Tab-separated table of C-alpha atoms in Angstrom:
chain	number	residue	atom	x	y	z
P	1	MET	CA	-16.493	-10.823	23.978
P	2	SER	CA	-14.600	-9.044	26.530
P	3	GLN	CA	-11.627	-7.446	26.376
P	4	SER	CA	-9.369	-9.883	27.775
P	5	ARG	CA	-10.596	-12.588	25.739
P	6	GLU	CA	-9.956	-11.010	23.315
P	7	LEU	CA	-6.445	-10.614	24.177
P	8	LEU	CA	-6.155	-14.423	24.795
P	9	HIS	CA	-7.228	-14.905	21.362
P	10	LEU	CA	-5.378	-12.922	20.004
P	11	TYR	CA	-2.244	-13.938	21.390
P	12	ARG	CA	-3.203	-17.321	20.559
P	13	ARG	CA	-3.717	-16.497	17.051
P	14	LEU	CA	0.013	-14.833	17.285
P	15	LEU	CA	1.838	-18.145	18.725
P	16	ARG	CA	-0.230	-20.598	16.506
P	17	SER	CA	1.173	-18.051	13.003
P	18	CYS	CA	4.713	-17.534	14.762
P	19	ALA	CA	5.231	-21.716	15.192
P	20	THR	CA	4.416	-21.285	10.992
P	21	TYR	CA	6.500	-18.808	9.879
P	22	PRO	CA	9.036	-19.692	7.565
P	23	SER	CA	11.770	-18.264	9.562
P	24	LYS	CA	14.494	-19.446	11.093
P	25	ASN	CA	14.358	-16.848	13.829
P	26	ARG	CA	10.940	-18.504	14.371
P	27	TRP	CA	11.324	-19.650	17.831
P	28	GLY	CA	13.070	-16.104	18.918
P	29	ILE	CA	9.956	-14.038	17.755
P	30	TYR	CA	7.738	-16.271	19.521
P	31	LYS	CA	9.201	-15.945	22.479
P	32	ALA	CA	9.475	-12.179	21.659
P	33	ILE	CA	5.945	-12.273	22.126
P	34	GLN	CA	5.213	-14.051	24.827
P	35	GLU	CA	7.350	-11.847	26.575
P	36	GLU	CA	5.924	-8.919	25.260
P	37	PHE	CA	2.501	-9.746	26.252
P	38	ARG	CA	3.910	-11.120	29.921
P	39	ASP	CA	5.074	-7.442	30.603
P	40	ASN	CA	2.020	-5.895	29.966
P	41	ILE	CA	-0.226	-8.255	31.348
P	42	ASN	CA	-1.596	-5.677	34.167
P	43	LEU	CA	-2.092	-2.829	31.375
P	44	ASN	CA	-5.198	-0.963	31.627
P	45	PRO	CA	-6.602	-2.231	27.734
P	46	ASP	CA	-8.907	1.230	27.620
P	47	ASP	CA	-5.495	3.649	27.668
P	48	PRO	CA	-4.082	4.810	24.044
P	49	LYS	CA	-0.932	3.844	24.527
P	50	THR	CA	-2.114	0.017	25.379
P	51	GLN	CA	-4.897	0.310	22.474
P	52	LYS	CA	-1.855	1.116	20.177
P	53	LEU	CA	0.139	-1.532	21.310
P	54	ILE	CA	-3.012	-3.716	20.280
P	55	SER	CA	-3.050	-2.398	17.012
P	56	ILE	CA	0.517	-3.394	16.478
P	57	ALA	CA	0.431	-7.235	17.640
P	58	TYR	CA	-3.244	-7.127	15.318
P	59	LYS	CA	-0.370	-5.722	12.491
P	60	GLY	CA	1.983	-8.032	13.446
P	61	LEU	CA	-0.289	-11.082	13.421
P	62	SER	CA	-1.600	-10.462	9.822
P	63	GLN	CA	1.552	-9.666	8.375
P	64	LEU	CA	2.627	-13.846	9.893
P	65	ARG	CA	-0.523	-14.932	7.964
P	66	MET	CA	0.913	-13.168	5.286
P	67	TYR	CA	3.267	-16.183	5.296
P	68	ASP	CA	0.451	-19.523	6.022
P	69	ALA	CA	0.519	-21.215	3.359
P	70	MET	CA	-3.401	-21.703	3.478
P	71	ASN	CA	-3.378	-18.232	3.054
P	72	LEU	CA	-0.925	-18.139	0.710
P	73	SER	CA	-2.483	-20.743	-1.514
P	74	LYS	CA	-5.758	-19.153	-1.121
P	75	GLY	CA	-7.261	-22.662	1.200
P	76	ASN	CA	-5.872	-24.614	-1.164
P	77	PRO	CA	-2.542	-25.848	-0.705
P	78	ASP	CA	-1.978	-27.550	-4.390
P	79	ASN	CA	-2.451	-24.165	-5.688
P	80	PRO	CA	1.104	-22.766	-6.888
P	81	ASN	CA	0.397	-19.269	-7.413
P	82	TRP	CA	1.443	-16.686	-4.047
P	83	GLU	CA	0.554	-13.301	-3.828
P	84	VAL	CA	2.448	-10.973	-0.799
P	85	THR	CA	1.817	-7.646	-0.939
P	86	LEU	CA	5.010	-5.126	1.081
P	87	GLU	CA	3.898	-2.195	2.950
P	88	GLN	CA	6.482	0.789	3.679
P	89	ASN	CA	6.748	1.223	6.946
P	90	PRO	CA	5.335	-2.331	8.390
P	91	MET	CA	5.753	-2.419	11.887
P	92	PRO	CA	5.944	1.260	13.265
P	93	LYS	CA	7.459	1.472	16.888
P	94	PRO	CA	5.331	2.023	19.313
P	95	ASP	CA	5.570	6.029	21.293
P	96	GLY	CA	7.800	6.398	24.089
P	97	GLY	CA	9.241	4.368	27.264
């Protein structure tokens, strides 16, 4: 898959996961994702700074998906046994401005 198609796929997965995220601020997060992608649309995907932003986006996706009902219930929505693993420094800030 080409880099641009892969990033578009990541963008769509982030927005879908955000829409089901259990938070009062879910739509604020949704808008922040849209703005971040729009602000960085012209960056070179091979640049190390851009690669760092992409890795942070994938980490954010995994964190949003931690709270997805199907993931928590391991594919069985009737399963009440949810587990969540917390990390130290879950969302590192990108370097510089």
